CSV table of C-alpha atoms in Angstrom, one decimal:
chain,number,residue,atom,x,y,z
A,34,UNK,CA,15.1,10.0,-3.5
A,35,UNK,CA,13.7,9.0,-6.7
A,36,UNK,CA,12.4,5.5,-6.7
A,37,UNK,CA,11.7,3.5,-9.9
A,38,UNK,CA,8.4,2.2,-8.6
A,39,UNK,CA,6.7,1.0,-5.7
A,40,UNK,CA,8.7,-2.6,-4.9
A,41,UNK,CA,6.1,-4.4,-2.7
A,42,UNK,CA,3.1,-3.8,-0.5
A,43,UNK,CA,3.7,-5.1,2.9
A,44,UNK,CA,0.0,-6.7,4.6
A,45,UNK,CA,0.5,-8.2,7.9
A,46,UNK,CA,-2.0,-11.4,8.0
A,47,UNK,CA,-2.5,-13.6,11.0
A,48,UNK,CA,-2.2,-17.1,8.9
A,49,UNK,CA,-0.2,-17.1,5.6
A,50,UNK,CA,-2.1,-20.1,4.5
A,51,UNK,CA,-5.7,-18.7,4.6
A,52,UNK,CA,-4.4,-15.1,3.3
A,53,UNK,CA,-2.7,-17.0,0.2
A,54,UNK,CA,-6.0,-19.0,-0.6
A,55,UNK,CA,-7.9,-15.0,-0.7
A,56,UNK,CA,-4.9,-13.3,-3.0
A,57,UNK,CA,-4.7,-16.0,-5.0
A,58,UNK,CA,-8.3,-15.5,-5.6
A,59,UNK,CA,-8.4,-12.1,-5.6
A,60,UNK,CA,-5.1,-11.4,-7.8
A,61,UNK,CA,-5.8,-14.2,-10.0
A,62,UNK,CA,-2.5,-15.4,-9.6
A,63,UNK,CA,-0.4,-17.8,-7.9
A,64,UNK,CA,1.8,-17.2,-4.7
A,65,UNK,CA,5.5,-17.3,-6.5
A,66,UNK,CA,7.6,-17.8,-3.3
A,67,UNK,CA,7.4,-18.6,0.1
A,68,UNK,CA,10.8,-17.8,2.6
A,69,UNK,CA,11.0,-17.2,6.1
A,70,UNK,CA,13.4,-13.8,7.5
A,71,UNK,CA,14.6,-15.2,10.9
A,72,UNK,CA,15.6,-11.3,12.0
A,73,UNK,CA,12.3,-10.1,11.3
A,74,UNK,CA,10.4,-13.0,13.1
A,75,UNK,CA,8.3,-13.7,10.0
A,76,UNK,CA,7.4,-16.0,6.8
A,77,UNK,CA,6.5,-14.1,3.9
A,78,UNK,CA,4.8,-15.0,0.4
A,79,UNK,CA,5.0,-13.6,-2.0
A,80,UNK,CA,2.5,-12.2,-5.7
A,81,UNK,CA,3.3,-10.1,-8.6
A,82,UNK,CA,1.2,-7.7,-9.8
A,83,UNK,CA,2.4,-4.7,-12.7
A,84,UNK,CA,5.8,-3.7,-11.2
A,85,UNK,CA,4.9,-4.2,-7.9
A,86,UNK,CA,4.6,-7.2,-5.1
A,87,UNK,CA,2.0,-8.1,-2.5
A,88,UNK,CA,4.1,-9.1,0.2
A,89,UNK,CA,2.1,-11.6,2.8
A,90,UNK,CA,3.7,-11.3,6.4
A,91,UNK,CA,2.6,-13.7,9.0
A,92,UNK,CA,4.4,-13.5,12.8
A,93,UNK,CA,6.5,-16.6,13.3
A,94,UNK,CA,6.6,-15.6,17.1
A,95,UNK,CA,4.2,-13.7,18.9
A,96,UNK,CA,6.9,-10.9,20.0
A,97,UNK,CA,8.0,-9.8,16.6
A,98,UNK,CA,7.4,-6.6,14.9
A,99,UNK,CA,4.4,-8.1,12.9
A,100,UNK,CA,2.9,-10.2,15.9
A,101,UNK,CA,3.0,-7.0,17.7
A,102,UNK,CA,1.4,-4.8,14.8
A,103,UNK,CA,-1.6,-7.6,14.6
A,104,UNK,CA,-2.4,-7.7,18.5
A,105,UNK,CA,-2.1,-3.7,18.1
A,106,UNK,CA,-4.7,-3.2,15.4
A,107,UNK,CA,-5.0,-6.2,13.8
A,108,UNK,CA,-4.6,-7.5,10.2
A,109,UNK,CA,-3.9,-5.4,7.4
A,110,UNK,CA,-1.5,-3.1,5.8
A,111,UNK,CA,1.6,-3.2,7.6
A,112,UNK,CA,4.3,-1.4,5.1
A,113,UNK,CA,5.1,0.1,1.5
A,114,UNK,CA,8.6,-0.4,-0.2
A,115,UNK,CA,9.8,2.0,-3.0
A,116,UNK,CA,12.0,0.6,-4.9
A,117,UNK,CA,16.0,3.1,-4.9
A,118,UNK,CA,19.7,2.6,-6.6
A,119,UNK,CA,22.4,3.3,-4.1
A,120,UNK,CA,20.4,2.2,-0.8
A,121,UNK,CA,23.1,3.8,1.1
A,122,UNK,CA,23.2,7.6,-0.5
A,123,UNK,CA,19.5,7.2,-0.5
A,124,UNK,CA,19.6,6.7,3.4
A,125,UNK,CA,22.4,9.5,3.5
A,126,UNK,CA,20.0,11.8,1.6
A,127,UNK,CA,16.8,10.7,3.8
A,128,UNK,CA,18.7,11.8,7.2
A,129,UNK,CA,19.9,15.3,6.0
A,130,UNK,CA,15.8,15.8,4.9
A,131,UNK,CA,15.7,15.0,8.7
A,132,UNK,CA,13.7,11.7,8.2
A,133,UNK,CA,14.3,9.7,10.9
A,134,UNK,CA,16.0,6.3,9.7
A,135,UNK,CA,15.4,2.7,11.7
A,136,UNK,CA,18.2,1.3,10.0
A,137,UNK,CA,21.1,3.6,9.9
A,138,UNK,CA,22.8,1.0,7.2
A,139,UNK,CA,21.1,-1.6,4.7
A,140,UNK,CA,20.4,-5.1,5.8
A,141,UNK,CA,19.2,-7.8,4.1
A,142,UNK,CA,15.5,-8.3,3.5
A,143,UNK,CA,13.5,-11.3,1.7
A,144,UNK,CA,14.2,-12.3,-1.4
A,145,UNK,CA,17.9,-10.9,-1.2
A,146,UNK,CA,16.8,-7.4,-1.3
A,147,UNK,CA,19.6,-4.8,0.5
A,148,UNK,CA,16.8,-3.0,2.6
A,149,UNK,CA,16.1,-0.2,5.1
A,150,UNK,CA,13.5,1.0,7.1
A,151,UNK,CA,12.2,5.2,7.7
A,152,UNK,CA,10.4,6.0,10.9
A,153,UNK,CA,6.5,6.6,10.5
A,154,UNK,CA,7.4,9.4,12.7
A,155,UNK,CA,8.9,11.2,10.5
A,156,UNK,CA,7.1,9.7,7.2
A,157,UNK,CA,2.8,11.0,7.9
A,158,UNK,CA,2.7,7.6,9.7
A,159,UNK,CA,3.4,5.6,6.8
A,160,UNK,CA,5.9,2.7,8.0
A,161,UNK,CA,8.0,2.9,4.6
A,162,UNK,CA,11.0,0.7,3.1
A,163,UNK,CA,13.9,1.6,0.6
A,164,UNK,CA,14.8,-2.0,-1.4
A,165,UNK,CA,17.9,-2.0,-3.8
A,166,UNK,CA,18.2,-4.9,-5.8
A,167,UNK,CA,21.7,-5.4,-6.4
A,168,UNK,CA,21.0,-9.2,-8.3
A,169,UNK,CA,19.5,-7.2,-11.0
A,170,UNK,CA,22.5,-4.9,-11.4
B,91,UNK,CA,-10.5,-11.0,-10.6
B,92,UNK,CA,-7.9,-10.3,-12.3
B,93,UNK,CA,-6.4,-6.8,-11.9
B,94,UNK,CA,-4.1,-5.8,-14.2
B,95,UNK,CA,-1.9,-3.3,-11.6
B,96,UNK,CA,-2.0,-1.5,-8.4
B,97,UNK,CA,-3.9,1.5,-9.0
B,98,UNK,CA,-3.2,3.2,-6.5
B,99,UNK,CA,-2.1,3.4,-2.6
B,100,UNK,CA,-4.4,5.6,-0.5
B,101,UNK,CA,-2.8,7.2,2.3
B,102,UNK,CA,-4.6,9.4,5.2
B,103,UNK,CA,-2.5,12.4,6.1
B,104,UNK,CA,-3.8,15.3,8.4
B,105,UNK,CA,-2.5,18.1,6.2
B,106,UNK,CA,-2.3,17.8,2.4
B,107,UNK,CA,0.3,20.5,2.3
B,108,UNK,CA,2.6,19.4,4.5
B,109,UNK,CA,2.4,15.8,3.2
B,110,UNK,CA,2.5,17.0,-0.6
B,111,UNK,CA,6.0,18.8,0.6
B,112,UNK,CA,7.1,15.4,1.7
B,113,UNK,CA,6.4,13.0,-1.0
B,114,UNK,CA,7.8,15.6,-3.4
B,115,UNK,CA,10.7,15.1,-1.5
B,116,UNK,CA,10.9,11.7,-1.3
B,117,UNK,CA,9.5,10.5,-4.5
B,118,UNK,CA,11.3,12.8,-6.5
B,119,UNK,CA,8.4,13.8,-8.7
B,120,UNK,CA,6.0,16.9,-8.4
B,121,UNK,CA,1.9,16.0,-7.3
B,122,UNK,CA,0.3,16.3,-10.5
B,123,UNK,CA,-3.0,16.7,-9.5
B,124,UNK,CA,-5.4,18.0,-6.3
B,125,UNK,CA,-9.3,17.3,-6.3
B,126,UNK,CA,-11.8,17.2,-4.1
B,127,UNK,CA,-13.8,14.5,-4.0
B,128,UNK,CA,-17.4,16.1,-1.9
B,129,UNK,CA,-19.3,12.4,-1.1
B,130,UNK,CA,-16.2,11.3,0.7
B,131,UNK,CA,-15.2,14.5,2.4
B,132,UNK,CA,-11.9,14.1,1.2
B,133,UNK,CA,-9.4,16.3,-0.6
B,134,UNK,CA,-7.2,14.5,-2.5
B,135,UNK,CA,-3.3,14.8,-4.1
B,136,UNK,CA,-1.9,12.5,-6.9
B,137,UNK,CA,2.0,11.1,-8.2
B,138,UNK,CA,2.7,8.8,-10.0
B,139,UNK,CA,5.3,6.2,-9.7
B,140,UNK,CA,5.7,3.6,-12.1
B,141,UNK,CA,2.0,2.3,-13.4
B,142,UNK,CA,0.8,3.0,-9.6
B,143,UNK,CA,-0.5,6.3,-7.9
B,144,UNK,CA,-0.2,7.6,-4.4
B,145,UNK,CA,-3.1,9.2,-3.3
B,146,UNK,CA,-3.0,11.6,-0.4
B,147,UNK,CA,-6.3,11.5,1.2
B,148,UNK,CA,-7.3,14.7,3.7
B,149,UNK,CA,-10.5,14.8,5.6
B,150,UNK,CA,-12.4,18.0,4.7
B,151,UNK,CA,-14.7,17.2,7.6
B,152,UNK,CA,-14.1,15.4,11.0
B,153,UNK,CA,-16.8,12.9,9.9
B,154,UNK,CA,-15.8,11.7,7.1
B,155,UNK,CA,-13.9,8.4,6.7
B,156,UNK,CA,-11.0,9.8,6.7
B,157,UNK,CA,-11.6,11.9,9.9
B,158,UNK,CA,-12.5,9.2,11.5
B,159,UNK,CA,-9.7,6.7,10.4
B,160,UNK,CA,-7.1,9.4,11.4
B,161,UNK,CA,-9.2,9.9,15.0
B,162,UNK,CA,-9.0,6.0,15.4
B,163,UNK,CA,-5.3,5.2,14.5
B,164,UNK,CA,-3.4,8.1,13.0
B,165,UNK,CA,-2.0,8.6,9.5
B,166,UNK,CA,-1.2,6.2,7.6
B,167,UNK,CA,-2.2,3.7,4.7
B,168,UNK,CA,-5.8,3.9,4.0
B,169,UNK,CA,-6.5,1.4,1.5
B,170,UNK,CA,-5.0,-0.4,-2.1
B,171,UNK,CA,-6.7,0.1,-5.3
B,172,UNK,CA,-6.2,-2.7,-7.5
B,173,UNK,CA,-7.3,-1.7,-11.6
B,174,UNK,CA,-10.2,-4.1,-13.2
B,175,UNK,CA,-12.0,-4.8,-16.1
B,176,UNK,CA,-15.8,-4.6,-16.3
B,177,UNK,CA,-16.3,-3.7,-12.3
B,178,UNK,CA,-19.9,-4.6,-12.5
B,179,UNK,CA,-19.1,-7.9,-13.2
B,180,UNK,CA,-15.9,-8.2,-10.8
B,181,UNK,CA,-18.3,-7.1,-7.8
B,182,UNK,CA,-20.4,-10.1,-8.9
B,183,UNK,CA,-17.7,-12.5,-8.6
B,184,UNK,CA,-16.3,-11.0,-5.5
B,185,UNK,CA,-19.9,-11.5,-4.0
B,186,UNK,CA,-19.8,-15.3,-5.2
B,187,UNK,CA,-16.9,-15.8,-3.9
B,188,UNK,CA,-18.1,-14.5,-0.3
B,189,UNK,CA,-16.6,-11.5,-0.2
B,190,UNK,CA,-18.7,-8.3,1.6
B,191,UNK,CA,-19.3,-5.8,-0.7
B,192,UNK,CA,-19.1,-1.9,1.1
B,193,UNK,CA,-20.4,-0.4,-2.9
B,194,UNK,CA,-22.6,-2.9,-4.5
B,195,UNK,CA,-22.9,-0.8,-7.6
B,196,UNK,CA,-19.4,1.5,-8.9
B,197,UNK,CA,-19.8,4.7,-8.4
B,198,UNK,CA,-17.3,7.9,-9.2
B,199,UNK,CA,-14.3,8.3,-7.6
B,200,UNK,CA,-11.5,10.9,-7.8
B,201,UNK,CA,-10.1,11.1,-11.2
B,202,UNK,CA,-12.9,10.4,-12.9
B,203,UNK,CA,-12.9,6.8,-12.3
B,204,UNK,CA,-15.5,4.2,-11.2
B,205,UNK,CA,-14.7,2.7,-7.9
B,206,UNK,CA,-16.3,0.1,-5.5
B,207,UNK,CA,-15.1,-1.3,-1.8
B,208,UNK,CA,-14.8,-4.5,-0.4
B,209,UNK,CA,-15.2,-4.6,2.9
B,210,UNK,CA,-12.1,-5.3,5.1
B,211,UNK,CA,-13.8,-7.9,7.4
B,212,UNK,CA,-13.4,-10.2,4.0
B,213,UNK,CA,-10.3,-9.0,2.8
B,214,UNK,CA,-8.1,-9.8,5.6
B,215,UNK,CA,-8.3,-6.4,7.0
B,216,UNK,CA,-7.1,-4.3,4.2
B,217,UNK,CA,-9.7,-2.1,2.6
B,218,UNK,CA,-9.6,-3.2,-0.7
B,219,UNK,CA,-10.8,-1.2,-3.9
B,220,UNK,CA,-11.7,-1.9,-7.4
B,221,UNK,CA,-11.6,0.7,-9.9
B,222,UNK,CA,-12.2,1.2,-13.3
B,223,UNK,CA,-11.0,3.9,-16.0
B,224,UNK,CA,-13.5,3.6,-18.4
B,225,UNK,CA,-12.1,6.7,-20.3
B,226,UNK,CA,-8.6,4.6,-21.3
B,227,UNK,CA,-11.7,2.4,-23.2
């Protein structure tokens, strides 16, 4: 598959406010974007750090995938992204390694990203997202 | 705080063979390094990708915290590393600033570097590290 780099870090937190006050500590760095992804029931913030993004998720409903990740097992990582060129041979090339795909075609994530999701069944439980960045291309 | 990257992502898999076979696959790139690491009853497995590190974390005992985090909730994402300056005096700060310290003192961790935990009950659940590679110095 060969990603460039790991895109973002995914953490599921129950208010975006409070969790942005702790990175914003903790990093040392301020939150560079706020949007909310109707589809996915969430608003997202959002940090650089190196190559690679902290992604805040909070649940804008409590039946969406991250409201139902929290009352599972609570805060915390929810995610990883790696970063891929040609989204779609990269999903092509995941399903004939027999990875089971959530999104047989790329949608659009946050920040304009084409995006797709693997299984954690078929990833050692890791939930785990392929990001193309075709603005940069 | 400050970090300058993601260190690296720690991920608990059952089997460090079989999930060594799959990140090669998926990232591409060959694990570059395998250590055990006795206080933590862990055996561990490095890549690299871009200036962050997966670390494949295997329980060498059922007790260990990796034992029991797989017991508790499966494989999956273990913990974030961020990379800091002068650890000593990061834990300080994080202590000022509230947070619960699991390590009040670094100690060693895999690769030769010195780590120290925050405790997820301040971190908004993610078990949060802070290391230090004091032989890049």
């Amino acid at each position: 598959m060969k990603p460039t780099h790991i895109e973002h870090i995914g953490i599921a937190v129950k208010n975006l406010e409070d969790a942005i006050v702790y990175y914003e500590s903790i990093l040392g760095t301020k939150c560079y974007a706020i949007e909310e992804v109707k589809d996915q029931k969430v608003k997202t913030a959002f940090f650089k750090l190196g190559d690679t993004k902290i992604e805040l998720l909070e649940s804008t409903e409590a039946d969406g995938p991250i409201g139902k990740f929290i009352e599972k097992r609570g805060e915390g990582i929810h995610h990883i992204a790696f970063a891929v060129k040609n989204l779609e041979e990269r999903l092509k090339e995941a399903e004939e390694k027999g990875i089971r795909l959530i999104d047989q075609k790329p949608r659009k994530g946050a920040e304009g990203l084409d995006i797709a999701f693997l299984h954690p069944k078929s990833t050692h439980g890791v939930l785990t997202e392929l990001c193309e960045d075709k603005n940069q291309e």
